[in-house]
Amino acid sequence: MKQGNLNIRCTEDYAVLYWDKPAAAPSGAEYTVSLNGEAIGRTDRTHFTIEGLSYGSAFRVDVVSGSYCIGSATLQFGREKRRIDITAAPYFCKGDGHILNTDNLQRAINDCGADDILYVPAGDFLTGALRLHSDLEIYLAKGAVLQGTTNIHDYSPRIPSRFEGTEMRCYSSLLNAGDMNHKTGPNCRNIIIRGRGTICGGGQELARKIIEDERARIKIFLDDNRELVESCENSDTIPGRVRPRLINLSNCENVWISGITLKNGPSWNVHMIYCDDIQTDHCTFVSEGVWNGDGWDPDSSTNCTLFASEFSTGDDAVAIKSGKNPEGNEINRPCAHIRVFDCRSDCGHGICIGSEMSGGVEDVQIWDCDLANSLSGIEIKATPKRGGYVRGVTVRDCITPRVMLHSVPYNDDGVPAGAPPKLEHCFFERLTLTAEVLDHDRSRHDAAPIEIAGFDKPGYEVEDIVFKDITITKPSVALPLGLCKGVTLSNLACVKE
């Protein structure tokens, strides 16, 4: 819920608030949070967590920085909810890591109403695909694990989904909410998944089983389309597109994921398709070693916010998408109003926009992120076929190996759009660029701290890009800039660490 400049989400005894970093705020600005006029804490982050207060209580909350008021709002905790323990009667789920709990878990989810909370205690609860519904809250206690199986049949039926920008039927994910339809708005609302537990998928083992099964199923198609197969990243690309995610949100609205570990989806971990108002905070994403193991992927979705989270991913920590040519151009649903802040990367590719961005991407704000341990850092990427646009990206107060705005050659199968993409109007301020990337094998090597390479057609150069107050921690580096115009470099300093 947004009140003025403050965004607040709360349940019966737990609240998280956040605010956009003011444009004039210096690096390291501090904020004071007060309840009913009494200061309860200070932070140099643009978010704050409140817990342990009485059920149903209400407070006036104020956030100030120095003499500047960030915002004021009413904080209303919810009433105490009835707890549905999945291990109690009539569900009797077993957390021994061996007994399959899918049917009993699904029954508990179906029985959980708006005044209830589904409680998952400590234990390893083995399960296949589960279906969520509107007005649902799930709490995973410390030590609780929803563990996805590695059995393909536990993820049937295939459901309408979207992978790498193309609508198709994919296996059901471990958790599924909403029904995908690009012509309509939300059809599933008001879901909370929080706590201190873990949601863990079948990982690379499940991925390999699905790929090999699908390869055999579509063998004739693959044999008859050798040129298409050879244009893909590798021979697993086409059969791998039917893999499920860890959490799939389609046409959802008002979803809050907080405090949990999200681990080892067989492809992307949290995927939001045609969604609005999705918040993810204080989570840990783990998928190192999983091919296409993205962390958090808003796809033709709006008002999606991610913060205070850690990433060890096998691919992009964050990948902002909006479809692939020509379908993405025709559906024409942009990804917009995305906020990513106070996130850390232990390994993976970093924060990326694209390469599937044919429906357009705009208004992306990134601040206070540490991506030093990543391969790509901050990357805006597209292929010449994509069409669409990326514009209005602002990145401030981050440490990252590099910033790239460029054309890439991979994932380029399919019919081209009528014109190349347009990458423009991006602002980068107070960044520390290490010019040293962390590769998949965790080796480090040097890389250009800034790379710009647009499209070889007049009018489709990368345009209107500003770098201001940039520190490069290498004494001597090259900045490859090509097929671009209106690029401003202001107060760049190369310093030795």
Tab-separated table of C-alpha atoms in Angstrom:
chain	number	residue	atom	x	y	z
A	1	MET	CA	0.000	0.000	0.000
A	2	LYS	CA	1.441	3.352	-1.028
A	3	GLN	CA	0.764	6.374	1.172
A	4	GLY	CA	2.380	9.487	-0.229
A	5	ASN	CA	6.093	8.793	-0.560
A	6	LEU	CA	6.020	5.724	1.697
A	7	ASN	CA	5.184	2.179	0.682
A	8	ILE	CA	3.976	-0.091	3.500
A	9	ARG	CA	3.095	-3.762	3.625
A	10	CYS	CA	2.028	-5.406	6.843
A	11	THR	CA	0.333	-8.455	8.225
A	12	GLU	CA	-0.736	-9.208	11.800
A	13	ASP	CA	2.599	-8.380	13.522
A	14	TYR	CA	5.123	-7.685	10.767
A	15	ALA	CA	5.578	-4.619	8.579
A	16	VAL	CA	8.088	-3.528	5.951
A	17	LEU	CA	8.198	0.015	4.636
A	18	TYR	CA	10.340	1.512	1.882
A	19	TRP	CA	10.722	4.736	-0.027
A	20	ASP	CA	12.399	5.910	-3.212
A	21	LYS	CA	15.812	7.424	-2.678
A	22	PRO	CA	15.424	11.196	-3.079
A	23	ALA	CA	17.207	12.597	-6.129
A	24	ALA	CA	19.149	15.012	-3.938
A	25	ALA	CA	20.101	12.427	-1.291
A	26	PRO	CA	23.868	12.028	-0.994
A	27	SER	CA	25.544	8.656	-0.806
A	28	GLY	CA	25.228	7.358	2.759
A	29	ALA	CA	22.244	9.534	3.707
A	30	GLU	CA	20.601	8.473	6.977
A	31	TYR	CA	16.903	8.242	7.794
A	32	THR	CA	15.054	8.300	11.114
A	33	VAL	CA	11.853	6.274	11.513
A	34	SER	CA	9.307	7.305	14.171
A	35	LEU	CA	6.056	5.813	15.467
A	36	ASN	CA	3.582	8.283	16.959
A	37	GLY	CA	6.358	10.880	17.154
A	38	GLU	CA	8.890	8.646	18.954
A	39	ALA	CA	12.025	7.604	17.059
A	40	ILE	CA	12.399	3.812	16.910
A	41	GLY	CA	15.407	3.504	14.637
A	42	ARG	CA	17.856	4.964	12.169
A	43	THR	CA	19.045	3.472	8.895
A	44	ASP	CA	21.215	4.355	5.917
A	45	ARG	CA	18.965	2.152	3.735
A	46	THR	CA	15.708	3.161	2.102
A	47	HIS	CA	13.670	0.512	3.899
A	48	PHE	CA	12.800	-0.423	7.470
A	49	THR	CA	11.240	-3.459	9.160
A	50	ILE	CA	8.927	-3.283	12.182
A	51	GLU	CA	7.777	-6.349	14.092
A	52	GLY	CA	6.675	-7.522	17.504
A	53	LEU	CA	3.924	-4.938	18.062
A	54	SER	CA	0.360	-5.755	19.090
A	55	TYR	CA	-2.067	-7.342	16.647
A	56	GLY	CA	-4.474	-4.826	15.181
A	57	SER	CA	-2.565	-1.798	16.478
A	58	ALA	CA	-2.299	1.428	14.480
A	59	PHE	CA	0.462	4.041	14.426
A	60	ARG	CA	1.497	7.155	12.611
A	61	VAL	CA	4.850	6.477	10.972
A	62	ASP	CA	7.212	9.255	9.865
A	63	VAL	CA	10.486	8.991	7.970
A	64	VAL	CA	12.856	11.970	7.914
A	65	SER	CA	16.383	12.587	6.709
A	66	GLY	CA	17.907	15.544	8.490
A	67	SER	CA	15.343	18.321	8.175
A	68	TYR	CA	13.717	16.742	5.104
A	69	CYS	CA	10.515	14.733	5.570
A	70	ILE	CA	10.531	11.666	3.343
A	71	GLY	CA	6.917	10.854	4.157
A	72	SER	CA	4.217	10.126	6.720
A	73	ALA	CA	1.615	7.387	6.739
A	74	THR	CA	-0.691	5.288	8.886
A	75	LEU	CA	0.619	1.856	9.832
A	76	GLN	CA	-2.214	-0.586	10.577
A	77	PHE	CA	-1.342	-4.092	11.701
A	78	GLY	CA	-3.850	-6.810	10.878
A	79	ARG	CA	-5.950	-8.903	13.215
A	80	GLU	CA	-4.583	-12.179	14.509
A	81	LYS	CA	-5.256	-14.931	11.992
A	82	ARG	CA	-6.244	-18.533	12.557
A	83	ARG	CA	-3.190	-20.722	12.036
A	84	ILE	CA	-3.515	-23.775	9.795
A	85	ASP	CA	-0.617	-26.101	10.632
A	86	ILE	CA	0.070	-28.393	7.674
A	87	THR	CA	1.281	-31.165	10.022
A	88	ALA	CA	-1.916	-31.208	12.097
A	89	ALA	CA	-5.275	-32.821	11.340
A	90	PRO	CA	-6.722	-33.172	8.790
A	91	TYR	CA	-3.590	-32.685	6.621
A	92	PHE	CA	-0.843	-34.610	8.474
A	93	CYS	CA	1.970	-33.488	6.147
A	94	LYS	CA	5.265	-35.223	6.889
A	95	GLY	CA	8.487	-33.234	6.991
A	96	ASP	CA	10.835	-36.203	6.680
A	97	GLY	CA	12.041	-35.410	3.137
A	98	HIS	CA	10.747	-38.746	1.813
A	99	ILE	CA	6.939	-38.847	1.907
A	100	LEU	CA	5.257	-36.947	-0.935
A	101	ASN	CA	2.900	-34.309	0.484
A	102	THR	CA	1.490	-32.731	-2.696
A	103	ASP	CA	-2.171	-33.706	-2.235
A	104	ASN	CA	-2.312	-32.848	1.462
A	105	LEU	CA	-0.492	-29.550	0.961
A	106	GLN	CA	-2.854	-28.604	-1.845
A	107	ARG	CA	-5.849	-29.403	0.351
A	108	ALA	CA	-4.447	-27.188	3.118
A	109	ILE	CA	-3.868	-24.356	0.630
A	110	ASN	CA	-7.421	-24.705	-0.705
A	111	ASP	CA	-8.816	-24.549	2.848
A	112	CYS	CA	-6.819	-21.452	3.793
A	113	GLY	CA	-9.083	-18.397	3.717
A	114	ALA	CA	-8.451	-14.679	3.985
A	115	ASP	CA	-8.583	-14.815	7.809
A	116	ASP	CA	-6.188	-17.773	8.009
A	117	ILE	CA	-2.451	-18.252	7.716
A	118	LEU	CA	-0.970	-21.455	6.318
A	119	TYR	CA	1.800	-22.419	8.724
A	120	VAL	CA	4.725	-24.573	7.576
A	121	PRO	CA	6.795	-25.664	10.611
A	122	ALA	CA	10.396	-26.863	10.563
A	123	GLY	CA	10.852	-29.933	8.394
A	124	ASP	CA	11.595	-31.018	4.841
A	125	PHE	CA	8.226	-31.276	3.069
A	126	LEU	CA	8.580	-33.038	-0.276
A	127	THR	CA	6.052	-31.864	-2.862
A	128	GLY	CA	5.217	-31.473	-6.505
A	129	ALA	CA	3.502	-28.495	-8.128
A	130	LEU	CA	1.088	-26.510	-5.960
A	131	ARG	CA	-1.625	-24.072	-6.981
A	132	LEU	CA	-2.146	-20.843	-5.006
A	133	HIS	CA	-5.288	-18.707	-4.875
A	134	SER	CA	-6.269	-15.139	-4.045
A	135	ASP	CA	-6.288	-13.876	-0.438
A	136	LEU	CA	-3.697	-16.366	0.779
A	137	GLU	CA	-0.919	-16.024	3.350
A	138	ILE	CA	1.798	-18.673	3.784
A	139	TYR	CA	4.325	-18.567	6.621
A	140	LEU	CA	7.434	-20.763	6.558
A	141	ALA	CA	9.065	-21.088	9.973
A	142	LYS	CA	12.819	-21.234	10.442
A	143	GLY	CA	13.974	-24.653	9.253
A	144	ALA	CA	10.882	-25.194	7.085
A	145	VAL	CA	11.576	-26.372	3.533
A	146	LEU	CA	9.068	-26.841	0.728
A	147	GLN	CA	11.195	-29.222	-1.325
A	148	GLY	CA	10.252	-29.811	-4.943
A	149	THR	CA	10.732	-33.317	-6.283
A	150	THR	CA	12.858	-34.243	-9.294
A	151	ASN	CA	10.043	-36.304	-10.839
A	152	ILE	CA	8.770	-34.802	-14.117
A	153	HIS	CA	5.264	-36.159	-13.537
A	154	ASP	CA	4.893	-34.108	-10.353
A	155	TYR	CA	4.803	-30.936	-12.484
A	156	SER	CA	1.872	-31.830	-14.719
A	157	PRO	CA	-0.195	-30.502	-16.300
A	158	ARG	CA	1.631	-28.073	-18.533
A	159	ILE	CA	0.177	-24.586	-18.186
A	160	PRO	CA	0.175	-21.436	-20.339
A	161	SER	CA	3.398	-19.583	-19.592
A	162	ARG	CA	6.143	-17.521	-21.229
A	163	PHE	CA	9.803	-18.410	-21.515
A	164	GLU	CA	12.524	-16.274	-23.091
A	165	GLY	CA	9.842	-13.954	-24.422
A	166	THR	CA	7.582	-16.501	-26.151
A	167	GLU	CA	4.188	-17.666	-24.898
A	168	MET	CA	4.000	-21.447	-24.713
A	169	ARG	CA	2.897	-24.278	-22.465
A	170	CYS	CA	5.471	-25.144	-19.809
A	171	TYR	CA	5.482	-27.587	-16.943
A	172	SER	CA	3.775	-26.272	-13.813
A	173	SER	CA	6.155	-24.543	-11.429
A	174	LEU	CA	6.553	-25.549	-7.793
A	175	LEU	CA	4.245	-22.663	-6.774
A	176	ASN	CA	1.767	-21.312	-9.336
A	177	ALA	CA	-0.612	-18.367	-9.070
A	178	GLY	CA	-2.887	-16.797	-11.661
A	179	ASP	CA	-3.830	-17.749	-15.213
A	180	MET	CA	-1.746	-16.177	-17.987
A	181	ASN	CA	-3.619	-14.010	-20.477
A	182	HIS	CA	-1.910	-11.053	-22.169
A	183	LYS	CA	-5.269	-9.549	-23.177
A	184	THR	CA	-6.592	-9.101	-19.639
A	185	GLY	CA	-5.592	-7.734	-16.264
A	186	PRO	CA	-5.087	-9.496	-12.925
A	187	ASN	CA	-7.095	-12.602	-12.064
A	188	CYS	CA	-5.312	-13.522	-8.811
A	189	ARG	CA	-4.675	-11.096	-5.933
A	190	ASN	CA	-3.438	-10.566	-2.409
A	191	ILE	CA	-0.881	-13.304	-1.754
A	192	ILE	CA	1.749	-13.210	0.998
A	193	ILE	CA	4.613	-15.723	1.203
A	194	ARG	CA	6.896	-14.927	4.112
A	195	GLY	CA	8.890	-16.251	7.029
A	196	ARG	CA	12.376	-17.657	7.551
A	197	GLY	CA	12.155	-20.928	5.672
A	198	THR	CA	13.097	-22.147	2.207
A	199	ILE	CA	11.335	-22.938	-1.053
A	200	CYS	CA	13.616	-25.279	-3.000
A	201	GLY	CA	13.085	-26.683	-6.488
A	202	GLY	CA	14.364	-29.768	-8.265
A	203	GLY	CA	17.255	-27.752	-9.669
A	204	GLN	CA	19.535	-28.964	-12.411
A	205	GLU	CA	18.561	-32.618	-11.905
A	206	LEU	CA	14.921	-31.900	-12.732
A	207	ALA	CA	15.987	-29.587	-15.566
A	208	ARG	CA	18.055	-32.311	-17.234
A	209	LYS	CA	15.248	-34.856	-16.984
A	210	ILE	CA	12.782	-32.458	-18.587
A	211	ILE	CA	15.193	-31.465	-21.355
A	212	GLU	CA	15.944	-35.061	-22.317
A	213	ASP	CA	12.277	-36.052	-22.173
A	214	GLU	CA	11.266	-33.076	-24.320
A	215	ARG	CA	14.132	-33.684	-26.756
A	216	ALA	CA	12.803	-37.188	-27.383
A	217	ARG	CA	9.212	-35.943	-27.659
A	218	ILE	CA	10.000	-33.316	-30.339
A	219	LYS	CA	12.788	-35.238	-32.096
A	220	ILE	CA	11.132	-35.026	-35.521
A	221	PHE	CA	10.723	-31.245	-35.186
A	222	LEU	CA	14.357	-30.812	-34.153
A	223	ASP	CA	15.571	-33.023	-37.002
A	224	ASP	CA	13.471	-31.092	-39.541
A	225	ASN	CA	14.663	-27.691	-38.293
A	226	ARG	CA	18.431	-28.032	-38.072
A	227	GLU	CA	19.031	-24.428	-39.082
A	228	LEU	CA	16.789	-23.185	-36.258
A	229	VAL	CA	18.508	-25.452	-33.725
A	230	GLU	CA	21.945	-24.242	-34.823
A	231	SER	CA	20.882	-20.601	-34.415
A	232	CYS	CA	20.126	-21.189	-30.726
A	233	GLU	CA	22.508	-20.891	-27.776
A	234	ASN	CA	23.003	-24.671	-27.643
A	235	SER	CA	21.207	-27.940	-28.395
A	236	ASP	CA	19.300	-27.736	-25.089
A	237	THR	CA	17.710	-24.364	-25.845
A	238	ILE	CA	14.504	-25.496	-27.555
A	239	PRO	CA	13.737	-28.570	-25.400
A	240	GLY	CA	14.723	-26.565	-22.324
A	241	ARG	CA	12.038	-23.937	-22.857
A	242	VAL	CA	9.323	-26.098	-21.267
A	243	ARG	CA	11.084	-26.185	-17.868
A	244	PRO	CA	9.050	-24.800	-14.965
A	245	ARG	CA	10.076	-21.953	-12.701
A	246	LEU	CA	10.336	-22.159	-8.908
A	247	ILE	CA	7.509	-19.604	-8.444
A	248	ASN	CA	5.317	-18.615	-11.390
A	249	LEU	CA	3.059	-15.563	-11.044
A	250	SER	CA	0.798	-14.906	-14.037
A	251	ASN	CA	-1.678	-12.015	-14.174
A	252	CYS	CA	-1.250	-11.494	-10.426
A	253	GLU	CA	-1.678	-8.331	-8.377
A	254	ASN	CA	-0.496	-7.420	-4.888
A	255	VAL	CA	1.926	-10.245	-4.083
A	256	TRP	CA	4.444	-9.965	-1.247
A	257	ILE	CA	7.373	-12.388	-0.841
A	258	SER	CA	9.494	-11.637	2.223
A	259	GLY	CA	12.260	-13.144	4.305
A	260	ILE	CA	12.631	-16.573	2.715
A	261	THR	CA	15.286	-18.446	0.755
A	262	LEU	CA	14.352	-19.197	-2.864
A	263	LYS	CA	16.527	-21.963	-4.170
A	264	ASN	CA	17.265	-24.118	-7.211
A	265	GLY	CA	14.396	-23.677	-9.591
A	266	PRO	CA	14.981	-25.805	-12.714
A	267	SER	CA	15.171	-22.522	-14.637
A	268	TRP	CA	14.220	-19.053	-13.342
A	269	ASN	CA	13.291	-18.755	-9.684
A	270	VAL	CA	10.642	-16.016	-9.419
A	271	HIS	CA	8.933	-15.137	-12.706
A	272	MET	CA	6.206	-12.489	-12.928
A	273	ILE	CA	4.239	-12.461	-16.210
A	274	TYR	CA	1.699	-9.662	-16.884
A	275	CYS	CA	1.643	-8.837	-13.157
A	276	ASP	CA	1.290	-5.627	-11.154
A	277	ASP	CA	2.393	-4.604	-7.666
A	278	ILE	CA	4.817	-7.387	-6.736
A	279	GLN	CA	7.194	-6.865	-3.804
A	280	THR	CA	10.105	-9.127	-2.873
A	281	ASP	CA	12.336	-8.228	0.075
A	282	HIS	CA	14.831	-9.705	2.522
A	283	CYS	CA	15.126	-12.887	0.440
A	284	THR	CA	18.085	-15.069	-0.508
A	285	PHE	CA	18.265	-16.467	-4.044
A	286	VAL	CA	20.453	-19.531	-4.623
A	287	SER	CA	20.831	-21.245	-8.018
A	288	GLU	CA	24.553	-21.439	-8.713
A	289	GLY	CA	25.185	-24.245	-11.202
A	290	VAL	CA	21.660	-24.149	-12.646
A	291	TRP	CA	21.547	-23.290	-16.358
A	292	ASN	CA	19.277	-20.231	-16.873
A	293	GLY	CA	19.123	-19.974	-13.089
A	294	ASP	CA	17.855	-16.380	-12.956
A	295	GLY	CA	16.779	-15.008	-9.594
A	296	TRP	CA	13.960	-12.476	-10.068
A	297	ASP	CA	12.387	-11.811	-13.479
A	298	PRO	CA	9.597	-9.251	-14.000
A	299	ASP	CA	8.229	-9.924	-17.503
A	300	SER	CA	5.830	-7.383	-19.043
A	301	SER	CA	4.964	-6.486	-15.458
A	302	THR	CA	4.562	-3.175	-13.663
A	303	ASN	CA	5.295	-1.751	-10.216
A	304	CYS	CA	7.632	-4.575	-9.181
A	305	THR	CA	10.015	-3.907	-6.300
A	306	LEU	CA	12.977	-5.911	-5.005
A	307	PHE	CA	15.225	-4.975	-2.107
A	308	ALA	CA	17.401	-6.175	0.761
A	309	SER	CA	18.120	-9.466	-0.992
A	310	GLU	CA	21.176	-11.642	-1.659
A	311	PHE	CA	21.970	-13.516	-4.880
A	312	SER	CA	24.117	-16.539	-5.749
A	313	THR	CA	22.666	-17.364	-9.144
A	314	GLY	CA	23.568	-19.441	-12.173
A	315	ASP	CA	22.517	-16.625	-14.499
A	316	ASP	CA	21.070	-13.113	-14.048
A	317	ALA	CA	20.268	-12.076	-10.475
A	318	VAL	CA	17.599	-9.836	-11.985
A	319	ALA	CA	16.355	-9.994	-15.575
A	320	ILE	CA	13.786	-7.419	-16.694
A	321	LYS	CA	11.891	-8.596	-19.780
A	322	SER	CA	8.914	-7.802	-22.038
A	323	GLY	CA	8.725	-10.409	-24.783
A	324	LYS	CA	10.577	-11.524	-27.870
A	325	ASN	CA	10.132	-10.539	-31.499
A	326	PRO	CA	7.693	-10.557	-33.189
A	327	GLU	CA	5.247	-11.721	-30.534
A	328	GLY	CA	6.521	-9.267	-27.921
A	329	ASN	CA	6.035	-6.345	-30.313
A	330	GLU	CA	2.478	-7.442	-31.083
A	331	ILE	CA	1.442	-8.078	-27.471
A	332	ASN	CA	3.036	-4.734	-26.626
A	333	ARG	CA	2.950	-4.956	-22.829
A	334	PRO	CA	5.940	-3.031	-21.447
A	335	CYS	CA	7.784	-3.755	-18.238
A	336	ALA	CA	7.642	-0.510	-16.275
A	337	HIS	CA	8.154	1.077	-12.858
A	338	ILE	CA	10.700	-1.409	-11.559
A	339	ARG	CA	12.675	-0.716	-8.373
A	340	VAL	CA	15.766	-2.699	-7.279
A	341	PHE	CA	17.801	-1.508	-4.298
A	342	ASP	CA	20.027	-2.662	-1.465
A	343	CYS	CA	20.782	-6.010	-3.123
A	344	ARG	CA	24.024	-7.985	-3.052
A	345	SER	CA	25.503	-10.499	-5.474
A	346	ASP	CA	27.812	-13.338	-4.413
A	347	CYS	CA	27.960	-14.741	-7.945
A	348	GLY	CA	25.911	-14.650	-11.158
A	349	HIS	CA	25.457	-12.194	-13.978
A	350	GLY	CA	24.128	-9.162	-12.088
A	351	ILE	CA	21.173	-6.934	-12.997
A	352	CYS	CA	20.136	-7.163	-16.641
A	353	ILE	CA	17.472	-5.652	-18.865
A	354	GLY	CA	16.711	-7.884	-21.845
A	355	SER	CA	17.562	-9.443	-24.051
A	356	GLU	CA	13.815	-10.158	-24.482
A	357	MET	CA	12.532	-6.576	-24.372
A	358	SER	CA	10.411	-6.297	-27.522
A	359	GLY	CA	7.383	-4.958	-25.641
A	360	GLY	CA	9.475	-2.133	-24.172
A	361	VAL	CA	11.065	-1.406	-20.795
A	362	GLU	CA	10.847	1.955	-19.035
A	363	ASP	CA	11.295	3.615	-15.656
A	364	VAL	CA	13.782	1.293	-13.974
A	365	GLN	CA	15.404	2.642	-10.804
A	366	ILE	CA	18.403	0.890	-9.220
A	367	TRP	CA	20.314	2.126	-6.177
A	368	ASP	CA	22.547	1.003	-3.312
A	369	CYS	CA	23.417	-2.384	-4.856
A	370	ASP	CA	26.722	-4.262	-4.542
A	371	LEU	CA	27.307	-6.301	-7.702
A	372	ALA	CA	31.098	-6.489	-7.444
A	373	ASN	CA	30.879	-10.290	-7.480
A	374	SER	CA	29.121	-10.644	-10.822
A	375	LEU	CA	29.907	-11.277	-14.476
A	376	SER	CA	27.859	-8.595	-16.213
A	377	GLY	CA	27.237	-5.994	-13.518
A	378	ILE	CA	24.594	-3.643	-14.933
A	379	GLU	CA	23.655	-4.720	-18.449
A	380	ILE	CA	21.083	-3.452	-20.942
A	381	LYS	CA	21.046	-5.834	-23.878
A	382	ALA	CA	19.068	-6.617	-27.015
A	383	THR	CA	19.521	-8.288	-30.376
A	384	PRO	CA	19.039	-6.436	-33.676
A	385	LYS	CA	15.796	-8.355	-34.274
A	386	ARG	CA	14.032	-7.309	-31.105
A	387	GLY	CA	12.380	-3.992	-31.883
A	388	GLY	CA	10.948	-2.263	-28.834
A	389	TYR	CA	12.864	0.072	-26.537
A	390	VAL	CA	14.606	0.522	-23.198
A	391	ARG	CA	14.434	4.031	-21.748
A	392	GLY	CA	14.345	5.879	-18.471
A	393	VAL	CA	16.865	3.771	-16.532
A	394	THR	CA	18.548	5.378	-13.510
A	395	VAL	CA	21.358	3.703	-11.530
A	396	ARG	CA	22.897	5.405	-8.480
A	397	ASP	CA	25.281	4.610	-5.659
A	398	CYS	CA	26.219	1.091	-6.739
A	399	ILE	CA	29.428	-0.896	-6.999
A	400	THR	CA	29.631	-3.081	-10.099
A	401	PRO	CA	32.293	-4.511	-12.424
A	402	ARG	CA	30.907	-2.717	-15.455
A	403	VAL	CA	27.985	-1.072	-17.216
A	404	MET	CA	27.017	-2.327	-20.676
A	405	LEU	CA	24.423	-1.042	-23.139
A	406	HIS	CA	24.856	-3.146	-26.219
A	407	SER	CA	23.709	-5.463	-28.957
A	408	VAL	CA	24.199	-9.177	-28.274
A	409	PRO	CA	24.204	-12.068	-30.792
A	410	TYR	CA	22.630	-14.866	-28.734
A	411	ASN	CA	18.975	-15.892	-28.277
A	412	ASP	CA	18.340	-14.395	-31.704
A	413	ASP	CA	16.172	-17.013	-33.404
A	414	GLY	CA	12.776	-16.023	-34.766
A	415	VAL	CA	11.286	-13.488	-37.176
A	416	PRO	CA	12.777	-9.986	-36.826
A	417	ALA	CA	10.813	-6.885	-35.917
A	418	GLY	CA	10.450	-4.104	-38.466
A	419	ALA	CA	13.273	-2.079	-36.909
A	420	PRO	CA	16.059	-2.528	-34.337
A	421	PRO	CA	15.497	-1.684	-30.656
A	422	LYS	CA	16.107	1.785	-29.261
A	423	LEU	CA	18.181	2.108	-26.080
A	424	GLU	CA	18.070	5.653	-24.721
A	425	HIS	CA	17.696	8.101	-21.837
A	426	CYS	CA	19.761	6.375	-19.133
A	427	PHE	CA	21.480	8.024	-16.163
A	428	PHE	CA	24.334	6.558	-14.093
A	429	GLU	CA	25.576	8.460	-11.029
A	430	ARG	CA	28.069	7.802	-8.236
A	431	LEU	CA	29.046	4.344	-9.382
A	432	THR	CA	32.211	2.477	-8.477
A	433	LEU	CA	33.287	0.325	-11.437
A	434	THR	CA	35.867	-2.340	-10.607
A	435	ALA	CA	36.610	-3.321	-14.234
A	436	GLU	CA	37.020	-6.882	-12.948
A	437	VAL	CA	34.348	-9.546	-13.450
A	438	LEU	CA	33.640	-12.791	-11.578
A	439	ASP	CA	33.196	-15.660	-14.034
A	440	HIS	CA	31.120	-18.831	-13.631
A	441	ASP	CA	34.122	-20.760	-12.289
A	442	ARG	CA	34.664	-17.899	-9.794
A	443	SER	CA	37.850	-16.794	-11.525
A	444	ARG	CA	38.335	-13.060	-12.017
A	445	HIS	CA	39.482	-11.222	-15.099
A	446	ASP	CA	39.633	-7.677	-16.366
A	447	ALA	CA	36.871	-6.131	-18.458
A	448	ALA	CA	36.026	-2.723	-19.878
A	449	PRO	CA	34.159	-0.787	-17.158
A	450	ILE	CA	31.847	0.910	-19.684
A	451	GLU	CA	30.783	-0.622	-22.989
A	452	ILE	CA	28.314	0.943	-25.410
A	453	ALA	CA	27.521	-0.557	-28.805
A	454	GLY	CA	24.229	0.238	-30.506
A	455	PHE	CA	22.681	-0.906	-33.766
A	456	ASP	CA	24.055	-0.327	-37.234
A	457	LYS	CA	21.086	1.578	-38.614
A	458	PRO	CA	20.698	5.375	-38.589
A	459	GLY	CA	18.455	6.481	-35.749
A	460	TYR	CA	19.028	3.353	-33.663
A	461	GLU	CA	22.270	4.262	-31.992
A	462	VAL	CA	22.372	4.122	-28.190
A	463	GLU	CA	21.407	7.695	-27.301
A	464	ASP	CA	21.287	10.172	-24.417
A	465	ILE	CA	23.371	8.326	-21.845
A	466	VAL	CA	24.868	10.183	-18.868
A	467	PHE	CA	27.678	8.972	-16.599
A	468	LYS	CA	28.292	11.330	-13.676
A	469	ASP	CA	30.694	11.046	-10.737
A	470	ILE	CA	32.078	7.654	-11.696
A	471	THR	CA	35.047	6.005	-9.971
A	472	ILE	CA	36.938	3.305	-11.882
A	473	THR	CA	39.241	1.292	-9.642
A	474	LYS	CA	41.815	0.510	-12.318
A	475	PRO	CA	44.626	2.940	-13.108
A	476	SER	CA	44.313	2.584	-16.888
A	477	VAL	CA	41.338	1.277	-18.840
A	478	ALA	CA	39.745	1.578	-22.268
A	479	LEU	CA	36.100	2.552	-22.741
A	480	PRO	CA	34.775	0.996	-25.976
A	481	LEU	CA	32.005	3.273	-27.228
A	482	GLY	CA	30.457	2.680	-30.631
A	483	LEU	CA	27.227	3.313	-32.540
A	484	CYS	CA	26.098	5.842	-29.955
A	485	LYS	CA	25.418	9.557	-29.690
A	486	GLY	CA	24.719	12.028	-26.928
A	487	VAL	CA	26.895	10.183	-24.416
A	488	THR	CA	28.089	12.387	-21.539
A	489	LEU	CA	30.976	11.416	-19.283
A	490	SER	CA	31.248	13.818	-16.349
A	491	ASN	CA	33.784	13.595	-13.531
A	492	LEU	CA	35.199	10.150	-14.254
A	493	ALA	CA	38.157	9.187	-12.051
A	494	CYS	CA	40.473	6.206	-12.442
A	495	VAL	CA	42.004	5.369	-9.082
A	496	LYS	CA	44.061	2.440	-7.880
A	497	GLU	CA	42.517	0.513	-5.001
